[in-house]
Short mmCIF file of C-alpha atoms and ligand atoms in Angstrom, two decimals:
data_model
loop_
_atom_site.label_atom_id
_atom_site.label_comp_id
_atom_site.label_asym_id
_atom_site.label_seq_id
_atom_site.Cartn_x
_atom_site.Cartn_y
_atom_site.Cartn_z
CA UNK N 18 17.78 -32.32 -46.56
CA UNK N 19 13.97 -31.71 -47.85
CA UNK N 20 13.78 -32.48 -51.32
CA UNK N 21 13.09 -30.01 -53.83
CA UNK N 22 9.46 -28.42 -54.67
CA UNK N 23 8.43 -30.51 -58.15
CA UNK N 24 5.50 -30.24 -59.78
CA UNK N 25 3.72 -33.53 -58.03
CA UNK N 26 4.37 -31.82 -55.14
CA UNK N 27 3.33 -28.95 -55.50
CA UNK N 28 -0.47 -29.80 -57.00
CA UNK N 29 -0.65 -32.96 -54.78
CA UNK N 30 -0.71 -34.86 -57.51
CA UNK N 31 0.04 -38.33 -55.83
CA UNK N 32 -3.27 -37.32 -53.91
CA UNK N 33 -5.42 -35.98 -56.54
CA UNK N 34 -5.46 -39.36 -58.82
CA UNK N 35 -5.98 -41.31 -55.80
CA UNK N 36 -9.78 -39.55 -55.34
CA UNK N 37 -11.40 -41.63 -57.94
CA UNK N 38 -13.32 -44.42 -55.95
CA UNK N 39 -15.30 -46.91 -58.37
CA UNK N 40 -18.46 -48.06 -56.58
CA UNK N 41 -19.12 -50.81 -59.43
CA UNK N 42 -16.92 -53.68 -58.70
CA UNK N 43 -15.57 -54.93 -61.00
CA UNK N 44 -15.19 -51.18 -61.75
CA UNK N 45 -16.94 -50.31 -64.90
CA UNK N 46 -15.03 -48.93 -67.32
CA UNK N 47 -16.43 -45.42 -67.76
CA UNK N 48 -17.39 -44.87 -63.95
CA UNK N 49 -13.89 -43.26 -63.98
CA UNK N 50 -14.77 -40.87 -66.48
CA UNK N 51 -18.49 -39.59 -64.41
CA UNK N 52 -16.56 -39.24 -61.44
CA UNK N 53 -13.66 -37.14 -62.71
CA UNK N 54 -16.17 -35.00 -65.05
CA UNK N 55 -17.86 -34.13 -61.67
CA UNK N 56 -14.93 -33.54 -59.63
CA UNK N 57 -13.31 -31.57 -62.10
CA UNK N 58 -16.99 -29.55 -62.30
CA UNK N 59 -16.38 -29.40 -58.04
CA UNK N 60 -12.85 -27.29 -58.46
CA UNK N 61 -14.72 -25.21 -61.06
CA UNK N 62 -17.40 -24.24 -58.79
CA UNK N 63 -14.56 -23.89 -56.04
CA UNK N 64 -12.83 -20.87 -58.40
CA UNK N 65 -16.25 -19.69 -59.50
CA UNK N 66 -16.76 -18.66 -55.71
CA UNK N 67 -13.56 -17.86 -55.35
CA UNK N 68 -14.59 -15.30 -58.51
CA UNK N 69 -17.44 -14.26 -57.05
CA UNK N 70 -16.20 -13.52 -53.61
CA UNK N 71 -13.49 -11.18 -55.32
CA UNK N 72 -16.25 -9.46 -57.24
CA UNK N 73 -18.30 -9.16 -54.36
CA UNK N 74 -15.61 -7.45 -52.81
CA UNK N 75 -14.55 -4.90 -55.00
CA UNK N 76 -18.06 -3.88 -55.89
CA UNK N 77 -17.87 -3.08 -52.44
CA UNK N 78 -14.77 -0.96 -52.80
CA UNK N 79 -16.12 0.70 -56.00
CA UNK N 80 -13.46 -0.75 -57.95
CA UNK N 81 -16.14 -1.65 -60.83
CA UNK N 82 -13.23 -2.72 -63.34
CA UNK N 83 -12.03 -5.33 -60.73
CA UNK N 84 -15.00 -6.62 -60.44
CA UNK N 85 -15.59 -6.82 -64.42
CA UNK N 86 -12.30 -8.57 -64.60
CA UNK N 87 -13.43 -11.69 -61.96
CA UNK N 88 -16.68 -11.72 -63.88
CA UNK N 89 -15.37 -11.92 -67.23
CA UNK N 90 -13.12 -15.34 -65.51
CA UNK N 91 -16.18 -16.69 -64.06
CA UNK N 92 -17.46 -16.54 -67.49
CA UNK N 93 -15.09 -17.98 -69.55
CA UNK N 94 -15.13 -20.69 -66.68
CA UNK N 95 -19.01 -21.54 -67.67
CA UNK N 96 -18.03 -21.86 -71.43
CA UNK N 97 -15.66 -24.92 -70.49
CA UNK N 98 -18.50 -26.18 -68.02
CA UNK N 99 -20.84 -26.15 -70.62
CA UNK N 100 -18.75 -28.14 -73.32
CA UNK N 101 -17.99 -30.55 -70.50
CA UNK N 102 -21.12 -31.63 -70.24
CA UNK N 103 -20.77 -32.90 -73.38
CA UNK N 104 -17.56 -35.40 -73.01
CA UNK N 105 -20.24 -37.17 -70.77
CA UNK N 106 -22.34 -37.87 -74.24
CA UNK N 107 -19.77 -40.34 -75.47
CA UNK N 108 -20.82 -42.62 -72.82
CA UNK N 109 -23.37 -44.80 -74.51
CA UNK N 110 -26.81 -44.80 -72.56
CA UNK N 111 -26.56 -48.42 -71.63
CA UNK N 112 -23.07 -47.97 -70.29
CA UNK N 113 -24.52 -45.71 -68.15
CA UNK N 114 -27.05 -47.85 -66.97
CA UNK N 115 -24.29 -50.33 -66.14
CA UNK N 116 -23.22 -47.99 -62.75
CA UNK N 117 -25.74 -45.87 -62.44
CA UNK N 118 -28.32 -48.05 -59.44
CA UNK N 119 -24.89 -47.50 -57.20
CA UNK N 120 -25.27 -43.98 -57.41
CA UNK N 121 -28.62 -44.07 -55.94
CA UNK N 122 -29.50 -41.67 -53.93
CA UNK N 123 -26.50 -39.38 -54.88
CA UNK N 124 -27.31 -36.83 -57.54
CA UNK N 125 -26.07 -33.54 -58.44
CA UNK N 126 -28.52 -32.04 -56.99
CA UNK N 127 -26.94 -31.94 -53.86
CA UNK N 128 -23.98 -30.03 -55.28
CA UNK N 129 -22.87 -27.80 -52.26
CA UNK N 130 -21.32 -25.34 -54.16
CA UNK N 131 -23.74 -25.42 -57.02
CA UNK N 132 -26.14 -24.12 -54.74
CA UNK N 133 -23.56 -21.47 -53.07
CA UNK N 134 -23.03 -20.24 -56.74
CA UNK N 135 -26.64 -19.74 -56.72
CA UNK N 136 -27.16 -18.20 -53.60
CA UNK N 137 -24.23 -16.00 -53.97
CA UNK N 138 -25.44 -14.30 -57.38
CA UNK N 139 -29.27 -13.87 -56.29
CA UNK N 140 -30.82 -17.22 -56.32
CA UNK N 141 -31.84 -18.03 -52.46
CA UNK N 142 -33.87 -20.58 -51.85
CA UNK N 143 -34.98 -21.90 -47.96
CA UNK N 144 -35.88 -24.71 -49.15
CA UNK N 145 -32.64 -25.66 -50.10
CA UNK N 146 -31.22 -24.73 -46.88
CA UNK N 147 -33.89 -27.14 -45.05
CA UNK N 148 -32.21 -30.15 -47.60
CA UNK N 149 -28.88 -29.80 -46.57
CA UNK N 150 -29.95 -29.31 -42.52
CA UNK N 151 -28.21 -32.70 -41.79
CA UNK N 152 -25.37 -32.13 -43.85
CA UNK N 153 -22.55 -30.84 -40.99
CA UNK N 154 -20.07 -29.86 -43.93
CA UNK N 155 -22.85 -28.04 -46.01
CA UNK N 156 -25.26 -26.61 -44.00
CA UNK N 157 -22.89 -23.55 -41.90
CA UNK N 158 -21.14 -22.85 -45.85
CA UNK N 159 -24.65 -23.20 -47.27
CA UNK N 160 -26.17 -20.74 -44.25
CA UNK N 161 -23.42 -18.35 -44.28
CA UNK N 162 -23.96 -17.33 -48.06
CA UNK N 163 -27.85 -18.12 -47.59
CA UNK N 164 -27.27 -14.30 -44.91
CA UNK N 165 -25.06 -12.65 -47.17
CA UNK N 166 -25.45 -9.90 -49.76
CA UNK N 167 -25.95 -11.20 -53.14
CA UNK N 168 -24.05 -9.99 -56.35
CA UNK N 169 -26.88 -8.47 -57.02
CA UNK N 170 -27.27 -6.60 -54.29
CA UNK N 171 -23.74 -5.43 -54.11
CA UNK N 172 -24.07 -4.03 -58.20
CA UNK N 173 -27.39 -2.56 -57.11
CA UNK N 174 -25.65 -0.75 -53.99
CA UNK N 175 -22.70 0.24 -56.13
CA UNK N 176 -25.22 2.31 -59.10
CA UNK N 177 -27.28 4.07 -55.98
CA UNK N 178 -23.53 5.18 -55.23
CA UNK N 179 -23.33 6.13 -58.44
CA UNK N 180 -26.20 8.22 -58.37
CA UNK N 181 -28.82 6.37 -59.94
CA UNK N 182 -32.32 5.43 -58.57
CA UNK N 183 -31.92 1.43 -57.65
CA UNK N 184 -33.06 0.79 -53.92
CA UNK N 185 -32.73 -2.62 -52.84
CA UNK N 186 -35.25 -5.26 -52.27
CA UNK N 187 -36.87 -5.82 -49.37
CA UNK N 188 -38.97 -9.16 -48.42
CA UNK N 189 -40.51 -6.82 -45.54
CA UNK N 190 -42.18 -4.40 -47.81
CA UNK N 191 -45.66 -5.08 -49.50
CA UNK N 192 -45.79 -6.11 -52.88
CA UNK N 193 -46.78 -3.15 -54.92
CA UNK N 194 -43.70 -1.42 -53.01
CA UNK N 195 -41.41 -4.04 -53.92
CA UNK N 196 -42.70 -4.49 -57.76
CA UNK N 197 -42.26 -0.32 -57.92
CA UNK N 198 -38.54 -0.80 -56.58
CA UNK N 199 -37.48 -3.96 -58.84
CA UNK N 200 -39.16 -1.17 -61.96
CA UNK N 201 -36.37 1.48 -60.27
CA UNK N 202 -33.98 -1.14 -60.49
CA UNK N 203 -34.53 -1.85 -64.01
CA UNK N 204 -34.90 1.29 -65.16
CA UNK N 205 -31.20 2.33 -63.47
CA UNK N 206 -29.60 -0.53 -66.05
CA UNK N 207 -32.11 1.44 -68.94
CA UNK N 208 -30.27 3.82 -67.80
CA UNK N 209 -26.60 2.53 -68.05
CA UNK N 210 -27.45 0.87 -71.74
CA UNK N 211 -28.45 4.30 -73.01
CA UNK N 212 -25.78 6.09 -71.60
CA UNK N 213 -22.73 3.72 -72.16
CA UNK N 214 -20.60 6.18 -72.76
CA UNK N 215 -20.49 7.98 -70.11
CA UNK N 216 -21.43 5.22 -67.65
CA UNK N 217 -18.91 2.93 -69.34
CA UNK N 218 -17.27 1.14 -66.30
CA UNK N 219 -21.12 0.47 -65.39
CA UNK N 220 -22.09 -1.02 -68.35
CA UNK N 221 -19.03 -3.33 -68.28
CA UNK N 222 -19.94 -4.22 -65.40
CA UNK N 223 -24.15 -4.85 -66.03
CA UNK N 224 -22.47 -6.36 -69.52
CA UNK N 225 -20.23 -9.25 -67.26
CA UNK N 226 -23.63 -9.88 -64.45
CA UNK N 227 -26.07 -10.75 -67.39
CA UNK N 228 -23.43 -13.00 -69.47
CA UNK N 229 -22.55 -14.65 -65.82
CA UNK N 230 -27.03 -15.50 -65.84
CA UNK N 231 -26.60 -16.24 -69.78
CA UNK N 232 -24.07 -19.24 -69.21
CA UNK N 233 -25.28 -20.57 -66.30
CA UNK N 234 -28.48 -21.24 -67.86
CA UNK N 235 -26.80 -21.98 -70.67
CA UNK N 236 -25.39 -24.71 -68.54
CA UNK N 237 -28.89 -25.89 -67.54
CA UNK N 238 -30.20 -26.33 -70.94
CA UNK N 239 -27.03 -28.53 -71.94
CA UNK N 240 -27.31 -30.78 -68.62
CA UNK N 241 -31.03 -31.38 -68.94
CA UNK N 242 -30.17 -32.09 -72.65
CA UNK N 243 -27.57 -34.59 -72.22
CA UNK N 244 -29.85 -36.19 -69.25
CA UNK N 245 -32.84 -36.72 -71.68
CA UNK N 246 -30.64 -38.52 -74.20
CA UNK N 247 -28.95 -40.42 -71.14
CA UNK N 248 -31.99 -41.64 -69.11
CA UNK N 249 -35.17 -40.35 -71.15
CA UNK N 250 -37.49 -39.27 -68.55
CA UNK N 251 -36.70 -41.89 -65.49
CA UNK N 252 -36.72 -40.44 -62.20
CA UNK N 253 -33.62 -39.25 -61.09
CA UNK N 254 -31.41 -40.91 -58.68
CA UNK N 255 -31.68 -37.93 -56.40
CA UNK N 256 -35.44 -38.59 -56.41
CA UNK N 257 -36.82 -35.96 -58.57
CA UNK N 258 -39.43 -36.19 -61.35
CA UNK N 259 -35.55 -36.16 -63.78
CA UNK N 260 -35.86 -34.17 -66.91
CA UNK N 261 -39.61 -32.67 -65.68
CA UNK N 262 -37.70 -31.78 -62.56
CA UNK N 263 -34.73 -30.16 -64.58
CA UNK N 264 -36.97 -28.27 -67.19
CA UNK N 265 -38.69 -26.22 -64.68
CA UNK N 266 -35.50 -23.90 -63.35
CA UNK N 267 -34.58 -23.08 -66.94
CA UNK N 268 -36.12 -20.23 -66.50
CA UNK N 269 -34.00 -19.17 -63.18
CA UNK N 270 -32.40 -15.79 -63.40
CA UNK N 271 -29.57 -14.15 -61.27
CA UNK N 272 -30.84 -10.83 -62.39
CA UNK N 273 -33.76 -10.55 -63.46
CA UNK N 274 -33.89 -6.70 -64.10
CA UNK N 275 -30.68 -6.86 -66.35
CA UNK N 276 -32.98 -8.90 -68.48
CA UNK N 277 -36.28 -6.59 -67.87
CA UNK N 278 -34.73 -3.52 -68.76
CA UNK N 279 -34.27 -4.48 -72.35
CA UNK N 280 -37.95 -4.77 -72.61
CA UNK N 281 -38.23 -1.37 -72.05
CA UNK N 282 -35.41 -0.33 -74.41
CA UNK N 283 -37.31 1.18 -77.69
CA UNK N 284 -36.07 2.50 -81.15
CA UNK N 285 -36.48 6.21 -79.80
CA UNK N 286 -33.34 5.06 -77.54
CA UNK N 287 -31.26 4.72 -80.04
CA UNK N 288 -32.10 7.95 -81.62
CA UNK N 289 -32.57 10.31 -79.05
CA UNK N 290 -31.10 8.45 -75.50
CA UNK N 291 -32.87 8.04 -72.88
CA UNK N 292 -35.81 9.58 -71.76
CA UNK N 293 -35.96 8.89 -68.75
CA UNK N 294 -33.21 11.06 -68.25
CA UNK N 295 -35.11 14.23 -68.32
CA UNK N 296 -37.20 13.05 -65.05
CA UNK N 297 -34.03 13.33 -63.16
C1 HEM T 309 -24.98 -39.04 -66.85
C2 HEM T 309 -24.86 -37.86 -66.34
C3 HEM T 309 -25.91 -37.15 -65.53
C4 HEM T 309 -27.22 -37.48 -65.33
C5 HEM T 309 -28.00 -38.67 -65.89
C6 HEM T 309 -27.78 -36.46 -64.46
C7 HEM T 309 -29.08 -36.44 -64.03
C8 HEM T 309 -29.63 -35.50 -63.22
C9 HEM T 309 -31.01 -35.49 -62.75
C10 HEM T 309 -32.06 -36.51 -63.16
C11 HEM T 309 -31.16 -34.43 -61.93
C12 HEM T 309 -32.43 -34.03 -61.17
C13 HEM T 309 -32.27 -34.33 -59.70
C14 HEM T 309 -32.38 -35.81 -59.37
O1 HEM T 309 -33.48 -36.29 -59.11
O2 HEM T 309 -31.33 -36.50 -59.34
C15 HEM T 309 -29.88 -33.74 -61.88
C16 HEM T 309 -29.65 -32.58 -61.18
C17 HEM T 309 -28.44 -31.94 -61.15
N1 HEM T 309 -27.28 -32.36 -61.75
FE1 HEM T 309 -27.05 -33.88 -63.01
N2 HEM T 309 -26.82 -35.53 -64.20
C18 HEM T 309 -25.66 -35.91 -64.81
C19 HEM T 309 -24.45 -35.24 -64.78
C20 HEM T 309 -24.20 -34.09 -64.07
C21 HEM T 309 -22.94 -33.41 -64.03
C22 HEM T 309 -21.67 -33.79 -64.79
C23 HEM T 309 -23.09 -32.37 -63.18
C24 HEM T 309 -22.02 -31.40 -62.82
C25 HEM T 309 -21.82 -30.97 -61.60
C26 HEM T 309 -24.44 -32.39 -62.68
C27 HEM T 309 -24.98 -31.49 -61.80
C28 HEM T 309 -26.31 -31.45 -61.44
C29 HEM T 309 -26.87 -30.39 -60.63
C30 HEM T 309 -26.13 -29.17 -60.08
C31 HEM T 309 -28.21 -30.69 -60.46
C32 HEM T 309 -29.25 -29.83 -59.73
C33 HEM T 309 -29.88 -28.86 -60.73
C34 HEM T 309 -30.95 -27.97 -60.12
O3 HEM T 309 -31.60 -28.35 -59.14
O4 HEM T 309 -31.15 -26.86 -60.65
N3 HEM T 309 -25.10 -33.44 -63.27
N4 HEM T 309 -28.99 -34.41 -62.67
#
């Protein structure tokens, strides 16, 4: 007779708790703590693709709301991954120090799916690709989203379908073409903030994309934060200049236009929409 489904079954349990391999030996007493903190970040990223996928898709479909819906998740997913960060800050900098040379030359920064979050909402980066070549679990994953159509392409696709002016980019084209078409792009989420009313699934939608870019950088500042108190500015075990290293992608975006258009938001928006709309 096979036993019964329980709950130790069912989540693996007996496996799960077994994954936490000290490297110190004796094992230091808060190794236990960096490795869960980053495998619990792991299944995050795992459902934040899983998110992202499922928004993907439904853009696809037009089904705008679903897509809103997986958004607002991945979202609410980033709040807890940014308050993580901080259960890390009760480990004293010296206890730290007391592991960290086994780590060496791990580092987050060769976070699979950190970078397959990235790539998936708009951040590609060859260079990337090229650092996880040797890597035989990464590098097809890695490649595979590195050829497919961003988030941002997919919202971008869904508004032209929606009847506003937002071609897509285009590494092919010159410059000046593809500076004109990321102004289009922009000016189609003008567009949806003055008219969010009657473009009200859209601007849900634009609404759940730029808080998705808010928390993630949000979760940038926090790490390089918590890594300056940790380690000051020592090179990181990954090999990177550390918090110098770290400082220079808080500026990253997902989508950049969500953020441009605001620029060109003025006070005569508010009182008389947009006027834009009369070009059209
Ligand atoms: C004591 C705790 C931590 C320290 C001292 C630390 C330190 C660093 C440093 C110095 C880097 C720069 C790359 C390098 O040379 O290694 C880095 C990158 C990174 N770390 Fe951490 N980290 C810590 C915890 C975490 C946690 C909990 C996560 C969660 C997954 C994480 C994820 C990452 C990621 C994704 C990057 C790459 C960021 C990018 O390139 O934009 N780190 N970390």
């Amino acid at each position: 007779m096979t036993e019964p489904l329980s709950y130790n079954k069912y989540l693996r349990v007996r496996d799960l708790i077994a994954l936490q391999d000290c490297l110190s030996d004796p094992a230091h007493h808060d190794e236990l703590l960096f490795i869960t903190i980053h495998q619990a970040y792991e299944l995050w990223f795992k459902q934040i693709l899983h998110e992202i996928d499922a928004a993907a898709l439904a853009l696809g479909e037009d089904r705008a709301p679903l897509a809103t819906r997986a958004l607002a998740r991945v979202v609410e997913i980033e709040k807890l991954l940014v308050t993580q960060i901080h259960i890390l800050e009760t480990m004293t900098p010296i206890n730290f120090l007391g592991f960290r040379d086994e780590l060496n030359p791990a580092s987050g920064f060769q976070s699979m799916q950190f970078r397959e979050i990235e790539f998936s909402s708009g951040l590609k980066d060859a260079s990337v690709l090229r650092a996880f070549e040797t890597d035989e679990f990464a590098a097809p994953r890695l490649r595979a989203r590195f050829d497919s159509p961003t988030l941002g392409e997919a919202f971008y696709a869904y508004l032209t379908r929606k009847g506003l002016d937002a071609p897509p980019d285009d590494a092919s084209l010159d410059e000046g073409e593809r500076q004109r078409r990321y102004g289009q792009r922009a000016r189609a989420v003008l567009e949806i903030l003055t008219h969010f009313e009657s473009r009200y699934e859209e601007y849900q939608l634009a609404e759940s994309l730029i808080a998705h870019d808010e928390h993630f950088s949000l979760w940038r500042y926090h790490h390089v934060k918590m890594v300056e108190r940790m380690v000051g500015s020592k090179r990181g075990t990954g090999g990177s200049e550390g918090v110098g290293y770290l400082r220079t992608t808080l500026d990253k975006k997902f989508f950049p236009e969500l953020w441009e258009a605001r620029t060109y938001l003025d006070t005569k928006h508010g009182a008389a929409g947009c006027p834009f709309a009369g070009e059209r």
